[in-house]
Tab-separated table of C-alpha atoms in Angstrom:
chain	number	residue	atom	x	y	z
A	1	MET	CA	187.227	-177.806	133.721
A	2	PRO	CA	184.488	-179.894	135.689
A	3	ALA	CA	183.671	-183.322	134.570
A	4	GLU	CA	180.084	-184.327	133.478
A	5	ALA	CA	177.823	-185.012	136.215
A	6	SER	CA	177.250	-188.490	137.081
A	7	PRO	CA	173.721	-189.879	136.919
A	8	ALA	CA	172.193	-190.661	140.118
A	9	VAL	CA	170.028	-193.764	138.943
A	10	PRO	CA	171.582	-195.376	135.778
A	11	ALA	CA	169.749	-197.886	133.943
A	12	ALA	CA	171.599	-200.808	132.379
A	13	VAL	CA	169.629	-200.578	129.219
A	14	SER	CA	169.957	-198.613	125.856
A	15	ALA	CA	167.611	-196.646	123.789
A	16	THR	CA	165.689	-198.422	121.045
A	17	PRO	CA	165.958	-197.130	117.292
A	18	ALA	CA	162.125	-195.726	117.535
A	19	GLN	CA	163.166	-193.668	120.661
A	20	LEU	CA	166.070	-192.036	118.937
A	21	ALA	CA	164.136	-191.141	115.674
A	22	GLN	CA	163.090	-187.980	117.234
A	23	GLY	CA	164.277	-184.238	116.560
A	24	TRP	CA	167.165	-184.039	114.293
A	25	LEU	CA	167.380	-187.891	113.962
A	26	ARG	CA	163.572	-188.084	112.892
A	27	ASP	CA	164.393	-189.141	109.233
A	28	ALA	CA	167.652	-190.833	109.834
A	29	PRO	CA	168.189	-194.078	108.228
A	30	SER	CA	166.603	-197.204	110.239
A	31	GLU	CA	169.873	-198.967	109.563
A	32	LEU	CA	172.024	-195.994	111.102
A	33	LEU	CA	169.594	-195.835	114.092
A	34	ALA	CA	169.992	-199.548	114.742
A	35	GLU	CA	173.790	-199.443	114.758
A	36	ILE	CA	174.156	-196.722	117.316
A	37	ALA	CA	171.345	-197.424	119.618
A	38	PRO	CA	173.384	-200.148	121.347
A	39	ALA	CA	175.913	-197.429	122.134
A	40	THR	CA	173.575	-195.086	123.771
A	41	ARG	CA	172.347	-195.013	127.495
A	42	VAL	CA	169.052	-194.435	129.339
A	43	ILE	CA	169.486	-192.476	132.421
A	44	THR	CA	167.072	-191.728	135.033
A	45	TYR	CA	167.681	-188.440	137.305
A	46	PRO	CA	165.485	-187.380	140.379
A	47	ASP	CA	164.170	-183.931	140.695
A	48	GLY	CA	166.774	-181.136	140.924
A	49	GLU	CA	169.736	-183.471	140.103
A	50	CYS	CA	172.635	-181.908	137.833
A	51	ILE	CA	172.690	-183.737	134.654
A	52	HIS	CA	175.824	-181.492	133.484
A	53	PRO	CA	177.316	-178.267	135.074
A	54	HIS	CA	178.041	-174.951	133.248
A	55	GLY	CA	181.533	-175.366	131.542
A	56	GLY	CA	181.844	-179.004	132.011
A	57	GLN	CA	183.377	-181.308	129.443
A	58	ALA	CA	180.869	-182.924	127.264
A	59	GLN	CA	180.354	-186.736	126.968
A	60	GLY	CA	177.654	-186.512	124.570
A	61	MET	CA	174.174	-184.902	124.001
A	62	PHE	CA	170.666	-185.829	125.353
A	63	LEU	CA	167.337	-186.570	124.375
A	64	ILE	CA	164.520	-186.184	126.954
A	65	VAL	CA	162.378	-189.315	127.053
A	66	ARG	CA	160.371	-188.355	130.107
A	67	GLY	CA	160.033	-185.261	132.624
A	68	ARG	CA	161.714	-181.754	131.816
A	69	VAL	CA	165.122	-180.236	132.105
A	70	ARG	CA	166.016	-176.704	133.131
A	71	ILE	CA	168.625	-174.821	131.432
A	72	SER	CA	170.179	-172.021	133.463
A	73	ARG	CA	173.438	-170.310	134.415
A	74	THR	CA	174.263	-169.052	137.863
A	75	THR	CA	175.766	-165.422	138.047
A	76	ASP	CA	178.694	-164.239	140.148
A	77	ALA	CA	176.269	-163.039	142.863
A	78	GLY	CA	174.536	-166.656	143.210
A	79	SER	CA	171.124	-165.989	141.372
A	80	GLU	CA	169.974	-168.704	138.863
A	81	LEU	CA	169.130	-167.497	135.455
A	82	VAL	CA	166.753	-169.760	133.693
A	83	TYR	CA	166.839	-169.683	129.913
A	84	GLY	CA	164.219	-172.349	129.216
A	85	VAL	CA	162.625	-175.555	130.258
A	86	LEU	CA	162.925	-178.456	127.738
A	87	ARG	CA	160.330	-181.309	127.417
A	88	PRO	CA	160.241	-184.827	126.135
A	89	GLY	CA	161.375	-185.098	122.334
A	90	GLU	CA	163.950	-182.427	122.746
A	91	TRP	CA	167.526	-182.815	122.405
A	92	PHE	CA	170.209	-180.796	124.091
A	93	GLY	CA	173.921	-180.605	124.747
A	94	GLU	CA	175.312	-180.447	121.081
A	95	ILE	CA	177.107	-177.186	121.184
A	96	ALA	CA	179.802	-178.285	123.129
A	97	LEU	CA	179.940	-181.524	121.038
A	98	ILE	CA	180.374	-179.154	117.852
A	99	ASP	CA	182.834	-176.804	119.270
A	100	GLY	CA	184.647	-178.890	121.492
A	101	ARG	CA	184.567	-176.355	124.506
A	102	GLY	CA	182.941	-176.434	127.796
A	103	ARG	CA	178.900	-176.499	128.300
A	104	THR	CA	177.332	-173.466	127.726
A	105	HIS	CA	174.811	-173.809	130.703
A	106	SER	CA	173.659	-175.948	133.569
A	107	ALA	CA	171.165	-178.568	132.979
A	108	HIS	CA	169.120	-179.977	135.959
A	109	ALA	CA	166.222	-182.325	136.096
A	110	GLN	CA	162.643	-180.660	136.649
A	111	GLY	CA	160.908	-183.467	138.332
A	112	PRO	CA	161.823	-187.113	137.730
A	113	THR	CA	163.575	-187.158	134.329
A	114	THR	CA	164.715	-190.049	131.950
A	115	LEU	CA	167.207	-188.907	129.329
A	116	VAL	CA	168.879	-191.087	126.280
A	117	LEU	CA	172.800	-189.932	126.295
A	118	LEU	CA	174.143	-190.153	122.723
A	119	GLY	CA	177.803	-190.416	123.524
A	120	SER	CA	180.409	-188.467	121.427
A	121	ALA	CA	181.695	-191.297	119.187
A	122	ALA	CA	178.008	-192.221	118.536
A	123	PHE	CA	177.572	-188.582	117.524
A	124	ALA	CA	180.431	-188.563	115.452
A	125	ARG	CA	179.480	-191.708	113.539
A	126	VAL	CA	175.829	-190.114	113.068
A	127	VAL	CA	177.515	-186.916	111.575
A	128	ALA	CA	179.802	-188.797	109.334
A	129	ALA	CA	176.948	-191.551	107.671
A	130	TYR	CA	173.924	-189.016	108.049
A	131	PRO	CA	175.174	-185.264	106.784
A	132	ALA	CA	171.419	-184.272	106.384
A	133	GLY	CA	171.205	-184.708	110.343
A	134	MET	CA	173.756	-182.043	110.832
A	135	TRP	CA	171.689	-179.664	108.761
A	136	ALA	CA	168.620	-180.671	111.014
A	137	LEU	CA	170.838	-180.068	113.943
A	138	MET	CA	171.797	-176.458	112.644
A	139	GLN	CA	167.999	-175.591	112.170
A	140	GLN	CA	167.187	-176.757	115.841
A	141	LEU	CA	170.133	-174.322	116.934
A	142	CYS	CA	169.207	-171.641	114.698
A	143	GLU	CA	165.558	-171.829	116.032
A	144	ARG	CA	166.826	-171.443	119.748
A	145	ILE	CA	169.142	-168.636	118.773
A	146	ARG	CA	166.180	-166.652	117.092
A	147	LEU	CA	164.229	-167.114	120.105
A	148	ILE	CA	167.253	-165.454	122.061
A	149	PHE	CA	167.155	-162.677	119.742
A	150	ASP	CA	163.494	-162.239	120.217
A	151	GLU	CA	163.810	-162.335	123.970
A	152	PHE	CA	166.703	-159.823	124.124
A	153	GLU	CA	165.390	-157.448	121.228
A	154	HIS	CA	162.813	-155.689	123.379
A	155	ALA	CA	164.201	-156.988	127.110
A	156	SER	CA	165.607	-153.658	128.130
A	157	GLU	CA	162.701	-151.426	126.987
A	158	MET	CA	159.803	-153.806	127.517
A	159	PRO	CA	157.891	-153.634	130.986
A	160	ALA	CA	158.006	-156.979	133.203
A	161	ASP	CA	154.355	-157.784	132.356
A	162	ALA	CA	154.957	-157.673	128.529
A	163	ARG	CA	157.932	-159.544	128.988
A	164	LEU	CA	156.268	-162.357	130.771
A	165	ALA	CA	153.399	-162.392	128.332
A	166	GLN	CA	156.129	-162.957	125.758
A	167	ARG	CA	157.763	-165.842	127.530
A	168	LEU	CA	154.453	-167.510	127.958
A	169	LEU	CA	153.517	-167.696	124.269
A	170	GLN	CA	157.051	-168.707	123.625
A	171	LEU	CA	156.766	-171.574	126.080
A	172	ALA	CA	153.274	-172.468	125.030
A	173	ARG	CA	154.397	-172.709	121.306
A	174	ALA	CA	157.043	-175.124	122.582
A	175	SER	CA	154.204	-177.506	123.846
A	176	ASP	CA	150.488	-177.715	122.937
A	177	GLY	CA	150.071	-174.147	121.917
A	178	ARG	CA	148.098	-173.538	125.440
A	179	THR	CA	149.740	-174.785	128.215
A	180	VAL	CA	152.749	-173.533	130.045
A	181	THR	CA	154.110	-176.106	132.614
A	182	ALA	CA	156.375	-173.973	135.009
A	183	SER	CA	155.708	-172.562	138.568
A	184	ASN	CA	155.654	-168.895	139.399
A	185	GLU	CA	159.129	-169.276	140.894
A	186	GLU	CA	160.580	-170.900	137.717
A	187	LEU	CA	159.041	-168.127	135.548
A	188	GLY	CA	160.354	-165.437	137.691
A	189	ARG	CA	163.811	-167.129	137.152
A	190	MET	CA	163.464	-166.895	133.387
A	191	LEU	CA	162.821	-163.253	133.678
A	192	ALA	CA	165.018	-162.232	136.791
A	193	ARG	CA	161.941	-161.193	138.684
A	194	SER	CA	160.385	-162.370	141.905
A	195	ARG	CA	157.769	-165.105	142.552
A	196	GLN	CA	155.642	-162.438	143.912
A	197	THR	CA	155.727	-160.167	140.906
A	198	ILE	CA	154.797	-163.171	138.647
A	199	SER	CA	151.908	-164.219	140.738
A	200	LYS	CA	150.462	-160.554	140.832
A	201	TYR	CA	150.417	-160.432	137.029
A	202	LEU	CA	149.141	-163.810	136.478
A	203	GLN	CA	146.325	-163.177	138.916
A	204	ALA	CA	145.273	-160.111	137.359
A	205	TRP	CA	145.045	-161.835	133.827
A	206	GLN	CA	143.108	-164.708	135.473
A	207	ARG	CA	140.835	-162.032	136.480
A	208	ALA	CA	140.667	-160.696	133.155
A	209	GLY	CA	140.038	-164.062	131.569
A	210	TRP	CA	143.176	-164.318	129.707
A	211	VAL	CA	144.791	-167.301	131.653
A	212	ARG	CA	143.816	-170.053	133.860
A	213	CYS	CA	146.470	-170.640	136.848
A	214	HIS	CA	147.049	-174.363	137.763
A	215	TYR	CA	149.362	-175.803	139.967
A	216	ARG	CA	152.794	-175.536	138.503
A	217	ALA	CA	151.246	-174.624	135.037
A	218	VAL	CA	149.426	-171.610	133.190
A	219	GLU	CA	146.898	-172.204	130.596
A	220	ILE	CA	146.542	-169.526	127.935
A	221	VAL	CA	143.004	-168.702	127.475
A	222	ASP	CA	143.284	-165.385	125.140
A	223	ALA	CA	146.565	-165.484	123.408
A	224	THR	CA	145.383	-162.227	121.324
A	225	ALA	CA	145.270	-160.375	124.499
A	226	LEU	CA	148.684	-161.372	125.457
A	227	ARG	CA	150.136	-160.826	122.183
A	228	GLY	CA	148.512	-157.247	122.337
A	229	LEU	CA	150.383	-156.890	125.675
A	230	VAL	CA	153.586	-157.573	123.986
A	231	GLY	CA	153.346	-155.289	121.008
A	232	GLY	CA	152.052	-152.561	123.215
A	233	GLY	CA	155.481	-152.944	125.238
């Protein structure tokens, strides 16, 4: 089983307790965060660098401080299937720590990305000392699983434009409610569609006043119209 990818630009610093108090550790005792903070590592990856490969052994879980992380798998035919793009404040990599098996997906830096690595031993210490944190982590997992079920529920029947509208709404909810930071190529990978197909739909929706297209980003102007397209699919 492949090992965890080595960071390209490691920084010889640890996270602060304040940095760790996000997501499932938002309400963790300050004393516990202060205890585990010295055991963490702050790591910076350049754009496109592999953070960990699919099937790799887990050395810990990660918190995004800056940049974005692309979560994907590569098919036997060599095509990349993108499941999502994570943003600052989000943790990932917990599944392999919980079940002791290989990584469920690959993770790559999307632009220069800074992460905090919470190692396996520190993770075990948190779980033992802060059981409520495991419940918070389970809620995070459940939310992601629900999104997966929502995606697959109509995937086989929904037309491509409805699936694109659904994914834009999902990604916007994970950020500021209106902005999706992703290129047409990235959106195409998420839906197994070509960049040209994504561009065709977005240009039509921009003419209709539903979205505004920017460089590597889409701004949702009329979410009701997109939801109607999803419902009609």
